[in-house]
PDB file of C-alpha atoms in Angstrom:
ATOM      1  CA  UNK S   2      -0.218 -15.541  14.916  1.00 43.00           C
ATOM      2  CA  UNK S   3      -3.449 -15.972  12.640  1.00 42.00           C
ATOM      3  CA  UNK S   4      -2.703 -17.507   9.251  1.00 40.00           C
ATOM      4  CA  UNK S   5      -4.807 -16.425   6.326  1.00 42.00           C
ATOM      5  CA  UNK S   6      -6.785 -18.024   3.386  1.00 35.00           C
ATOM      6  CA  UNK S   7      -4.937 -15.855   1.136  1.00 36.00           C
ATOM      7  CA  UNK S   8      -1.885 -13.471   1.745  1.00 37.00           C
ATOM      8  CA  UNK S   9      -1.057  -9.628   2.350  1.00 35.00           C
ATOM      9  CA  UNK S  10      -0.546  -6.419   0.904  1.00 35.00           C
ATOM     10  CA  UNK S  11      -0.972  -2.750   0.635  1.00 34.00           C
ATOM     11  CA  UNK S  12      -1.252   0.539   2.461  1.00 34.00           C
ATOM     12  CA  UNK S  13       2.034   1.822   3.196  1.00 33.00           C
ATOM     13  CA  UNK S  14       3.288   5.036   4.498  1.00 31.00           C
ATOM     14  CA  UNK S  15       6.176   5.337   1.997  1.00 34.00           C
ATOM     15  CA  UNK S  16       7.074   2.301  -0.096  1.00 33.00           C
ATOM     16  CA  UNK S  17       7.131   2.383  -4.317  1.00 30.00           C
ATOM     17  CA  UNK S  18       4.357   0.333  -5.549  1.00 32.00           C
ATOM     18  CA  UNK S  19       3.612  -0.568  -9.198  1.00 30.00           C
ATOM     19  CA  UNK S  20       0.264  -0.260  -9.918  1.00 30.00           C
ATOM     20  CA  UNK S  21      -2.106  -3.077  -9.638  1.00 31.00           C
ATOM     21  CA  UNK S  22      -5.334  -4.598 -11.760  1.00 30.00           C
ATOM     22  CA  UNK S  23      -7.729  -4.231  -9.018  1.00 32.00           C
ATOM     23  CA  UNK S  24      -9.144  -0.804 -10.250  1.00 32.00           C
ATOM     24  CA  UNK S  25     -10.633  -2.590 -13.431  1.00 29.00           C
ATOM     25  CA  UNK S  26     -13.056  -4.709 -11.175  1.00 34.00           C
ATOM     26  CA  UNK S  27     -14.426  -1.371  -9.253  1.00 40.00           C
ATOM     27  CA  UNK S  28     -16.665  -0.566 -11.515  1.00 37.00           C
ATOM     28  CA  UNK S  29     -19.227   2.585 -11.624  1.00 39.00           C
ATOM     29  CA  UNK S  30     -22.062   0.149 -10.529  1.00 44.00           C
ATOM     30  CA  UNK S  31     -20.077  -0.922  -6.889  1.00 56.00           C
ATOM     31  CA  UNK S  32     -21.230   0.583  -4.389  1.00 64.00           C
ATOM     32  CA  UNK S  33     -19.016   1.710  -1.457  1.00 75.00           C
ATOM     33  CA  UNK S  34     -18.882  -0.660   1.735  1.00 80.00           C
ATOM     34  CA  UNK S  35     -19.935   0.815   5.111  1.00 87.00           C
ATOM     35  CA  UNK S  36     -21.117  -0.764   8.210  1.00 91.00           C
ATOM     36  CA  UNK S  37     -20.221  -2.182  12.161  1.00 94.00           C
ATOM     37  CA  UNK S  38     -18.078  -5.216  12.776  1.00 94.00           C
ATOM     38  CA  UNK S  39     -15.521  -6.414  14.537  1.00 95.00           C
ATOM     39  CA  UNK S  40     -11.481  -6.709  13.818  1.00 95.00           C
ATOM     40  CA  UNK S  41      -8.713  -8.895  15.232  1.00 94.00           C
ATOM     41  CA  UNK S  42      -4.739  -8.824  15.423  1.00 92.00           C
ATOM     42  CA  UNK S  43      -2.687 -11.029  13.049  1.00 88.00           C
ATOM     43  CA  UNK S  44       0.082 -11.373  15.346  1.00 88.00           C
ATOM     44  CA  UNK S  45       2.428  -9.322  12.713  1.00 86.00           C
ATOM     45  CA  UNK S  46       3.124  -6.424  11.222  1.00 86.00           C
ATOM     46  CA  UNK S  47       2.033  -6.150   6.820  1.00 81.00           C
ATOM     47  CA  UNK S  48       4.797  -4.066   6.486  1.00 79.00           C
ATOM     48  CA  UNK S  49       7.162  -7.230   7.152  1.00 81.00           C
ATOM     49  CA  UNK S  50       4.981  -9.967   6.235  1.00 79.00           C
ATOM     50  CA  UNK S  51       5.856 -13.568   6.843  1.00 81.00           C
ATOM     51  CA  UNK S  52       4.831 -14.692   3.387  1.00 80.00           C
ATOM     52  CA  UNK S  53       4.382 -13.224  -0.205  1.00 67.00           C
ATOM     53  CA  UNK S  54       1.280 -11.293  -0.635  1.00 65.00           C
ATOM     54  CA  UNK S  55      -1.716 -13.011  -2.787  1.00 70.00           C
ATOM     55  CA  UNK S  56      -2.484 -10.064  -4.022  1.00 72.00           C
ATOM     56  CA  UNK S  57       0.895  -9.804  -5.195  1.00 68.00           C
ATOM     57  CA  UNK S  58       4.833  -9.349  -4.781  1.00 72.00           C
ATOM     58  CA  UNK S  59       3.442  -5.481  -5.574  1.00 72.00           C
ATOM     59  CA  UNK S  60       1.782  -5.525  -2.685  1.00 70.00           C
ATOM     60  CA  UNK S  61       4.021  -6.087  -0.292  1.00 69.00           C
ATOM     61  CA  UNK S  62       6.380  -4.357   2.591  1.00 71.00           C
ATOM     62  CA  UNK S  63       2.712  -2.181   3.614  1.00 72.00           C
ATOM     63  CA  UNK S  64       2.507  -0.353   6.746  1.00 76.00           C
ATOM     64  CA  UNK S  65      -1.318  -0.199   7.395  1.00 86.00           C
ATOM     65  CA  UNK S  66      -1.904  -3.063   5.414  1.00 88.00           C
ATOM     66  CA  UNK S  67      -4.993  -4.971   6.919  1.00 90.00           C
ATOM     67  CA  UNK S  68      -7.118  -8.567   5.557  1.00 90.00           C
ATOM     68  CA  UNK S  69     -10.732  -8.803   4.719  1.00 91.00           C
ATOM     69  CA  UNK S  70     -13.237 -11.030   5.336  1.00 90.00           C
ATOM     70  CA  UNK S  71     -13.189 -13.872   2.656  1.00 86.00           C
ATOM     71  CA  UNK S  72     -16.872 -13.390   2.025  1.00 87.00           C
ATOM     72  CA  UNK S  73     -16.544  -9.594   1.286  1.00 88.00           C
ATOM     73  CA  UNK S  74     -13.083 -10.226  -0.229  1.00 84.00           C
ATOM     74  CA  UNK S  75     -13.700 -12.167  -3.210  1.00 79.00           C
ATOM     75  CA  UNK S  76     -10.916 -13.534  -5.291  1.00 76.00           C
ATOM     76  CA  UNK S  77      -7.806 -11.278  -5.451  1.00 70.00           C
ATOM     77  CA  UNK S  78      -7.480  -8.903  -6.822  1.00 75.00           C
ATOM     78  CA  UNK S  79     -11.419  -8.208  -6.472  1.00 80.00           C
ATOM     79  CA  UNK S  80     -10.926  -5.821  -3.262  1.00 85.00           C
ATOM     80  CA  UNK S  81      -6.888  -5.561  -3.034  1.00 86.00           C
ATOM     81  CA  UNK S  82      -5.504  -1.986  -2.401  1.00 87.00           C
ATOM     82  CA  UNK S  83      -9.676  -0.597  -1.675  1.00 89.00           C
ATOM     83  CA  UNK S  84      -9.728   1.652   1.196  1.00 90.00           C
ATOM     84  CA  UNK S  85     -11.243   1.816   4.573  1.00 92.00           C
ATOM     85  CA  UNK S  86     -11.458   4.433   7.472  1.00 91.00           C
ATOM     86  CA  UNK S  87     -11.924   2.801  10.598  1.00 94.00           C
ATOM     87  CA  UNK S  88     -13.030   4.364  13.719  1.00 93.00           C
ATOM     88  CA  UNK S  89     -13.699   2.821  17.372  1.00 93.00           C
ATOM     89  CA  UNK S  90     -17.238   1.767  18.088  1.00 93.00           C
ATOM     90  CA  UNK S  91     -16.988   0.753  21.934  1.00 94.00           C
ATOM     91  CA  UNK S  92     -20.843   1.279  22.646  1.00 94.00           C
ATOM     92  CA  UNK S  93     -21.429  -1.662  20.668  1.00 93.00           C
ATOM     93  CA  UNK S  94     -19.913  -3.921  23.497  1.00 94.00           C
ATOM     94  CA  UNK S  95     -21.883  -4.667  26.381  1.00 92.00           C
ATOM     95  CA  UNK S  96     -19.826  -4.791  29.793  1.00 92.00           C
ATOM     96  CA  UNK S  97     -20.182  -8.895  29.801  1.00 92.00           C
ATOM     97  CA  UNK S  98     -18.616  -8.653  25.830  1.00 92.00           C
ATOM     98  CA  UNK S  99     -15.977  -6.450  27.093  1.00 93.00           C
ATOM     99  CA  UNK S 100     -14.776  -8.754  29.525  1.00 91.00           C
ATOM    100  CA  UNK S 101     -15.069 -12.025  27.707  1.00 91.00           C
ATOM    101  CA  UNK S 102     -12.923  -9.978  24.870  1.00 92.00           C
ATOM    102  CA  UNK S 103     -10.816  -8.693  27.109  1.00 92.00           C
ATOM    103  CA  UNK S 104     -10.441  -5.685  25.285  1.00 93.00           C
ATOM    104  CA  UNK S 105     -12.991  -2.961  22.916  1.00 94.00           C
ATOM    105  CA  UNK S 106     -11.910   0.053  20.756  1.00 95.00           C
ATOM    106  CA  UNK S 107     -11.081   3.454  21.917  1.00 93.00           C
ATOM    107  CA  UNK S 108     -14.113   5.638  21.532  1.00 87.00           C
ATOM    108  CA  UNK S 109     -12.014   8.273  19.713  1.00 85.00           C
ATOM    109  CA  UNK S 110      -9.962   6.105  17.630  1.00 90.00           C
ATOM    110  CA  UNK S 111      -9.783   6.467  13.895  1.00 92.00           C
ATOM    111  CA  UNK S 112      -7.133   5.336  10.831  1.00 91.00           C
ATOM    112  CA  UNK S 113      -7.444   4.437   7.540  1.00 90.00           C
ATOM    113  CA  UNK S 114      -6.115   1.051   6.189  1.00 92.00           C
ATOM    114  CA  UNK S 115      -5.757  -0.530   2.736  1.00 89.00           C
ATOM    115  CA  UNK S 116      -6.884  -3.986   2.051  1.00 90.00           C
ATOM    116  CA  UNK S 117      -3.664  -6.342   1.309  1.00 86.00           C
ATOM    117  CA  UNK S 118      -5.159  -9.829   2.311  1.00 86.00           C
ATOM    118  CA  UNK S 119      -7.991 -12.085   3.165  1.00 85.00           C
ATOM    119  CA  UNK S 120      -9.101 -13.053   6.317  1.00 85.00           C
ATOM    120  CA  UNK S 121     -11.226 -16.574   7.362  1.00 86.00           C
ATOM    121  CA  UNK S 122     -15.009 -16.174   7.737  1.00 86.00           C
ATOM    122  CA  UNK S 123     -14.608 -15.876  11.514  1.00 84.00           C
ATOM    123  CA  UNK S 124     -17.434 -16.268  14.047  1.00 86.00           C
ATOM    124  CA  UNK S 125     -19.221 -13.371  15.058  1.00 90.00           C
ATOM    125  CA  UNK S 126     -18.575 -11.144  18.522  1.00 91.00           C
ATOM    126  CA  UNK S 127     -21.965  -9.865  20.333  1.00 89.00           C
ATOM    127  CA  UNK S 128     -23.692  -9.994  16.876  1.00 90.00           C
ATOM    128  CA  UNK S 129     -21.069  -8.100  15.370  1.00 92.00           C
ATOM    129  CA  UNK S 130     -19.482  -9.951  12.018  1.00 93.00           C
ATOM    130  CA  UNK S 131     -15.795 -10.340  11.857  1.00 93.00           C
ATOM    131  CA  UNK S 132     -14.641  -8.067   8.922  1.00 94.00           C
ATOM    132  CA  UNK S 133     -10.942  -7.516   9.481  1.00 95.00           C
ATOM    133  CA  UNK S 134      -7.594  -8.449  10.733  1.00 91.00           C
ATOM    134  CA  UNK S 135      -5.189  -5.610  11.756  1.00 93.00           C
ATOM    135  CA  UNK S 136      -1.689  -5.529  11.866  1.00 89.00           C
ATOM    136  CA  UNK S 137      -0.579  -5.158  15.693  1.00 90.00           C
ATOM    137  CA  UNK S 138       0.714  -1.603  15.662  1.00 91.00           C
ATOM    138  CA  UNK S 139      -2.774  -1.023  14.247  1.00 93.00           C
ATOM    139  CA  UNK S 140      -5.082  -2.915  16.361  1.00 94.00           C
ATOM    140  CA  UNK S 141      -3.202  -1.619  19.122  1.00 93.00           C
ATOM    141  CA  UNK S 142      -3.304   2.272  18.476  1.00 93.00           C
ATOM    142  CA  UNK S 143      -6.867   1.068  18.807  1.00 94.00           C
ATOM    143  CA  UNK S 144      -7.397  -0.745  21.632  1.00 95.00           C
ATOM    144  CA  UNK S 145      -8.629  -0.146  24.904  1.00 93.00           C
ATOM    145  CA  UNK S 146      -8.088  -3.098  26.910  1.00 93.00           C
ATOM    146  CA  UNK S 147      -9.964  -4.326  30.167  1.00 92.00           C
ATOM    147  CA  UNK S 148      -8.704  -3.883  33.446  1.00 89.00           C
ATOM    148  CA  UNK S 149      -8.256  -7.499  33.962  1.00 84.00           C
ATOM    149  CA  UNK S 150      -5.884  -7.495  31.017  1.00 83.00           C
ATOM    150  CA  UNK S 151      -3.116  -6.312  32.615  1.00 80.00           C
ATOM    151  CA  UNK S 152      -3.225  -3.978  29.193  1.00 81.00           C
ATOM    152  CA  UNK S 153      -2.375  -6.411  26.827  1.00 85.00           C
ATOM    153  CA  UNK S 154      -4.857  -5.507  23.625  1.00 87.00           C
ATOM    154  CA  UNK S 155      -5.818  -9.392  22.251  1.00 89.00           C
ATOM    155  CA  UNK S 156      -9.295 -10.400  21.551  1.00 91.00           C
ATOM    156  CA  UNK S 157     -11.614  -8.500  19.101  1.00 94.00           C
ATOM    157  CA  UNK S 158     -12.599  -4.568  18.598  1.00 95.00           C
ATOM    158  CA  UNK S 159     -16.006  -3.228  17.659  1.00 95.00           C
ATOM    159  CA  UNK S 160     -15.178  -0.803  14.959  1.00 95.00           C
ATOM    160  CA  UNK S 161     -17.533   0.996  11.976  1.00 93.00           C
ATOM    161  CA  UNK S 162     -16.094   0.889   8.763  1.00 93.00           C
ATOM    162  CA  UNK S 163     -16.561   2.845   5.999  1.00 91.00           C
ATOM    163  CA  UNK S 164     -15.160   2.497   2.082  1.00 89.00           C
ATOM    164  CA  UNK S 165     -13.241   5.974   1.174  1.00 88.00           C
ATOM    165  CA  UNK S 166     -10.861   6.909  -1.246  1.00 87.00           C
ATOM    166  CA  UNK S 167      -7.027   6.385  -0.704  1.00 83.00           C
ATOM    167  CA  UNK S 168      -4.878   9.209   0.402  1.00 77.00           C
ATOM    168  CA  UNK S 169      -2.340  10.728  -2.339  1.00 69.00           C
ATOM    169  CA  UNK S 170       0.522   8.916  -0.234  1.00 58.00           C
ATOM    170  CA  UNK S 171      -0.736   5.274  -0.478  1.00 53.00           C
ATOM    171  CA  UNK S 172       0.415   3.178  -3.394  1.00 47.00           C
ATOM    172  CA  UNK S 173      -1.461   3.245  -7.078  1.00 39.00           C
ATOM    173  CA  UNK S 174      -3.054  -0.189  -6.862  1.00 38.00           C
ATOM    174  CA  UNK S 175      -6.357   1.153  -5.747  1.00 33.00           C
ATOM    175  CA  UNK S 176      -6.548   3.932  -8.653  1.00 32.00           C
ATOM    176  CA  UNK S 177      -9.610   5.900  -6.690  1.00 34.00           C
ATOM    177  CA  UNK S 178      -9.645   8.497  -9.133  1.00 34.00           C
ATOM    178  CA  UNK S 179      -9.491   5.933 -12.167  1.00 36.00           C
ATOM    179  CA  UNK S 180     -13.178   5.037 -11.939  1.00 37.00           C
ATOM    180  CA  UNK S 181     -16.181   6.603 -11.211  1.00 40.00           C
ATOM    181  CA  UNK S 182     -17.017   6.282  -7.452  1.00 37.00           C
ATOM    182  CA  UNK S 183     -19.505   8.200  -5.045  1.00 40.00           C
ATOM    183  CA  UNK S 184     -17.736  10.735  -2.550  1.00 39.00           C
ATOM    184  CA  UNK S 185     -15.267   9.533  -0.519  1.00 39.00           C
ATOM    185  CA  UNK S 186     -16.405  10.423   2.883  1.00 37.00           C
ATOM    186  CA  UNK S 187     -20.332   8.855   2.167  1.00 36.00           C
ATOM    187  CA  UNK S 188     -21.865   7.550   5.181  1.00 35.00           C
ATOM    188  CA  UNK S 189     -23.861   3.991   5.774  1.00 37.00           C
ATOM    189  CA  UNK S 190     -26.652   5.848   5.001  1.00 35.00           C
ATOM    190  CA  UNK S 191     -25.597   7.130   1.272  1.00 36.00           C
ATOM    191  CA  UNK S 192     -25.115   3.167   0.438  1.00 44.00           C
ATOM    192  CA  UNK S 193     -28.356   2.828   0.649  1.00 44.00           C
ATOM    193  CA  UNK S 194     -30.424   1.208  -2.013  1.00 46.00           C
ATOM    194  CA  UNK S 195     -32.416   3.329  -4.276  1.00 45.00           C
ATOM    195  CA  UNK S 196     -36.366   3.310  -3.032  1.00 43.00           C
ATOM    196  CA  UNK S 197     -38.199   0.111  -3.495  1.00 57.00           C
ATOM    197  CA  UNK S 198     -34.911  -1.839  -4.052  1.00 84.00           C
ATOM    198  CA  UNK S 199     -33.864  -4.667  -1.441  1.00 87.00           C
ATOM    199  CA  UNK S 200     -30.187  -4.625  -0.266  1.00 88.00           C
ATOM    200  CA  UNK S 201     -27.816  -6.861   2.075  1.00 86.00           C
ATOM    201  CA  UNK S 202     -27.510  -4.964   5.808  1.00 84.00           C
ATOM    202  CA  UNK S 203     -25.794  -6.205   8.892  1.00 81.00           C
ATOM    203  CA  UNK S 204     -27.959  -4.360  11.165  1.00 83.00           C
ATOM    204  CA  UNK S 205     -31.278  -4.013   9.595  1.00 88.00           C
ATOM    205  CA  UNK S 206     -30.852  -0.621   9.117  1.00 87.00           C
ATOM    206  CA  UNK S 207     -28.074   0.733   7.043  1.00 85.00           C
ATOM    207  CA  UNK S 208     -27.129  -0.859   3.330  1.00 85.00           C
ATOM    208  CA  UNK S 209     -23.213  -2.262   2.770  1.00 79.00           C
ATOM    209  CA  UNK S 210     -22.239  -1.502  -0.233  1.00 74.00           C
ATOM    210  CA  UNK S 211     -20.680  -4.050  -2.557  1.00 75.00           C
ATOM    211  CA  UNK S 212     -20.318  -7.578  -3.950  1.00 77.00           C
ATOM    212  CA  UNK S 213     -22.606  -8.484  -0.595  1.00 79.00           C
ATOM    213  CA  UNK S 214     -25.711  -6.355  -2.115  1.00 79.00           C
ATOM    214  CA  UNK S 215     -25.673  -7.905  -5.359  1.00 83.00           C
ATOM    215  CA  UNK S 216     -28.237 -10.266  -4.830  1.00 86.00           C
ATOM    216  CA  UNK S 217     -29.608 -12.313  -2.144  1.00 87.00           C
ATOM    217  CA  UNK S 218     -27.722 -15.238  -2.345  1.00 86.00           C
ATOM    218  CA  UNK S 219     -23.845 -12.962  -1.813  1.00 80.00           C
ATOM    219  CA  UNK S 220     -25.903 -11.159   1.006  1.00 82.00           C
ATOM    220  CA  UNK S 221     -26.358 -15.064   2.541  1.00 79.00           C
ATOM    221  CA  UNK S 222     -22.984 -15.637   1.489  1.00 74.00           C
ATOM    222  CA  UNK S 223     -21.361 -12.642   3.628  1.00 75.00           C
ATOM    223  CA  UNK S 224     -23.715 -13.434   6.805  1.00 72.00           C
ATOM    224  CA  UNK S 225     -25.778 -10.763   6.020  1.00 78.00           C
ATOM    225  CA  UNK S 226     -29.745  -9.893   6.215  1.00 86.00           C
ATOM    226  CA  UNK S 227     -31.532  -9.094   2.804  1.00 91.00           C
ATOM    227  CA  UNK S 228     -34.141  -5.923   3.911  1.00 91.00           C
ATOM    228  CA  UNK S 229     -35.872  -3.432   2.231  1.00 90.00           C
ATOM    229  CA  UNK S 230     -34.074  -0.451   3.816  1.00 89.00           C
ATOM    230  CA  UNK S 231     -36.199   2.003   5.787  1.00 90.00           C
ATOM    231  CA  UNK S 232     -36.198   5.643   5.907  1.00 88.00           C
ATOM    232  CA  UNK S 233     -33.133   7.284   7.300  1.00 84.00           C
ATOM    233  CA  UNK S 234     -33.335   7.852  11.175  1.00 84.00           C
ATOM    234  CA  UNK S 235     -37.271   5.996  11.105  1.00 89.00           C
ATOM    235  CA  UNK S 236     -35.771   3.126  13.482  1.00 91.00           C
ATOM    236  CA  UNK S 237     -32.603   1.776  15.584  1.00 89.00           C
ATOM    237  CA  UNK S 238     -30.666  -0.395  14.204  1.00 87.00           C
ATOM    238  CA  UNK S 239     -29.057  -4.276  15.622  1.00 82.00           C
ATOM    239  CA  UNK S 240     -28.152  -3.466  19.064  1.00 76.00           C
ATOM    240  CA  UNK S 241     -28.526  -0.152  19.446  1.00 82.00           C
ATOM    241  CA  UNK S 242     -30.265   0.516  23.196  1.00 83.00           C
ATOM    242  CA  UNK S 243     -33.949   0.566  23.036  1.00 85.00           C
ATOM    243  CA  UNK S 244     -36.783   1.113  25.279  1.00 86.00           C
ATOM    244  CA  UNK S 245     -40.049  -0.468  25.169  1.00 82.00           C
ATOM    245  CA  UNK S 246     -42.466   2.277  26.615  1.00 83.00           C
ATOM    246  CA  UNK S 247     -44.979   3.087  24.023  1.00 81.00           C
ATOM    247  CA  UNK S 248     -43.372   6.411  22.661  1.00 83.00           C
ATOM    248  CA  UNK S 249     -40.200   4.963  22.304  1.00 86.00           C
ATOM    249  CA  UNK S 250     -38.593   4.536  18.897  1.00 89.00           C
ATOM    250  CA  UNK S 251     -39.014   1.300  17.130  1.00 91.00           C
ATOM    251  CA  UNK S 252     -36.183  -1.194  16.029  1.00 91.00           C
ATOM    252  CA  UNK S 253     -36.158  -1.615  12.879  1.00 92.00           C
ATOM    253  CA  UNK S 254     -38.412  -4.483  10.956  1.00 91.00           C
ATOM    254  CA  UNK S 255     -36.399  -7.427  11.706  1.00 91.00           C
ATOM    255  CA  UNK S 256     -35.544  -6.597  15.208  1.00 91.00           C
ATOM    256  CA  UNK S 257     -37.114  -6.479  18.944  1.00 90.00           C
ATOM    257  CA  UNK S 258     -35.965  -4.546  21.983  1.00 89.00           C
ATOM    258  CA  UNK S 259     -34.883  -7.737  24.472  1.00 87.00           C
ATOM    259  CA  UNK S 260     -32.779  -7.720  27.386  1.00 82.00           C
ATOM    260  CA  UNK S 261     -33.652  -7.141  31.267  1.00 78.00           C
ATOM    261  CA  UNK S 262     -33.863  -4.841  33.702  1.00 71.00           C
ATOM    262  CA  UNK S 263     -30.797  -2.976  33.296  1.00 67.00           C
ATOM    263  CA  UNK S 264     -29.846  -3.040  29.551  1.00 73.00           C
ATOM    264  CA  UNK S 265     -32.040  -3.374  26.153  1.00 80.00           C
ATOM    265  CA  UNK S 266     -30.568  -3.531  22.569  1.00 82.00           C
ATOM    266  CA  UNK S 267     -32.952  -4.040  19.422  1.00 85.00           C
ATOM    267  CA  UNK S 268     -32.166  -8.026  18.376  1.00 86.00           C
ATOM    268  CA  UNK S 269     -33.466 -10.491  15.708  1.00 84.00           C
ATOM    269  CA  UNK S 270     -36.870 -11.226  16.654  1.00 76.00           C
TER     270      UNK S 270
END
């Protein structure tokens, strides 16, 4: 069982939540978190949690409850009761990562989870940053263990995460219609920063959105890379498989195409 820097709370298929502070800090000028990482299990479920919620006693008995990073989380309530759809990213694993893990994420896999608690600035999986820990029925659902597992789902998942708006049944705490806030279902690529602007990425490529991109010194602060971002599709982002004939497309600036024989990903130079 993992124990947290802070404590639990919200998305919940059905309980009556009072409504929160948190939508006073999501201002018109945030913008919405996307990117890659990984997630682990907390060895419990957030709709019975072990302790009281940080976030708050309103925040508690939540069914796809998950915890953030501390770096992206900020003081409660900063992020309590945001959403996030998460969806299984297994090509991000190499066959050596999937073993050591013991486990990836279904390639078809997808859920959205509300942000109840805060998770320890874990280490990092294959270059991926650890962004999340899911409640077991979660991580689970989205698990795809390795044969040597004997299909018990433990270790970490690759996932991509992106910040959307909460559905009608989740509790009031996140108010998404009480503030100004791009679409809903905007990709890594509509975070990016306006032209000429620098921004915090996690692979070189794509902008996350948030606290993180406020300045250089939160992008150091969440593990991140400060880049000017380049143009949409112009170059491959951290890991993604490369080639290094001449015609080949480029990783982006920041990045080479290493490996061997068999298998190249673009990596920090």
């Amino acid at each position: 069982m993992r124990s947290h820097l802070i404590a639990i709370a919200s998305f919940y298929l059905g309980a009556t939540v009072a409504a929160a502070s948190s939508s006073r800090l999501r201002g018109p000028s945030r913008r919405l978190q996307a990117g890659h990482g990984v997630a682990s299990r907390t060895g419990y479920e957030y709709a019975d949690p072990p302790a009281t919620p940080s976030c708050g006693v309103d925040y508690a008995s939540v069914a796809n409850g998950v915890a953030l990073r501390q770096s992206m989380m900020g003081a409660p309530p900063a992020m309590c009761g945001v959403c996030y759809r998460l969806t299984g990213a297994p090509h991000l694993y190499d066959e050596a990562t999937y073993e050591q893990q013991g486990n990836t994420a279904k390639e078809d896999w997808s859920t959205i989870v509300q942000v109840v608690d805060t998770a320890p600035n874990g280490y990092a999986v294959n270059g991926l940053e650890y962004v999340f820990d899911l409640p077991d029925s979660v991580f689970e659902e989205g698990s795809a263990p390795h044969a040597g597992a004997a299909g018990v789902a433990d270790g970490h998942i690759p996932l991509a995460y992106e910040e959307v708006a909460c559905p009608e049944s989740a509790p009031s705490t996140s108010a998404p219609t009480a503030t100004p806030t791009p679409e809903p279902t905007a990709s890594p690529a509509a975070a990016a920063a306006p032209s000429g602007d620098k921004c915090c990425s996690f692979d070189y490529s794509t902008c996350v959105a948030g606290w993180c991109s406020d300045g250089q010194d939160n992008c150091g602060a969440c593990g991140g890379s400060w880049i000017q971002p380049p143009e949409e599709n112009s170059c491959l982002a951290q890991w993604t498989p490369c080639l290094t004939t001449p015609d080949a497309e480029p990783c982006c600036d920041g990045l080479t195409c290493q490996g061997n024989l068999f298998y190249r990903s673009c990596q920090v130079a």
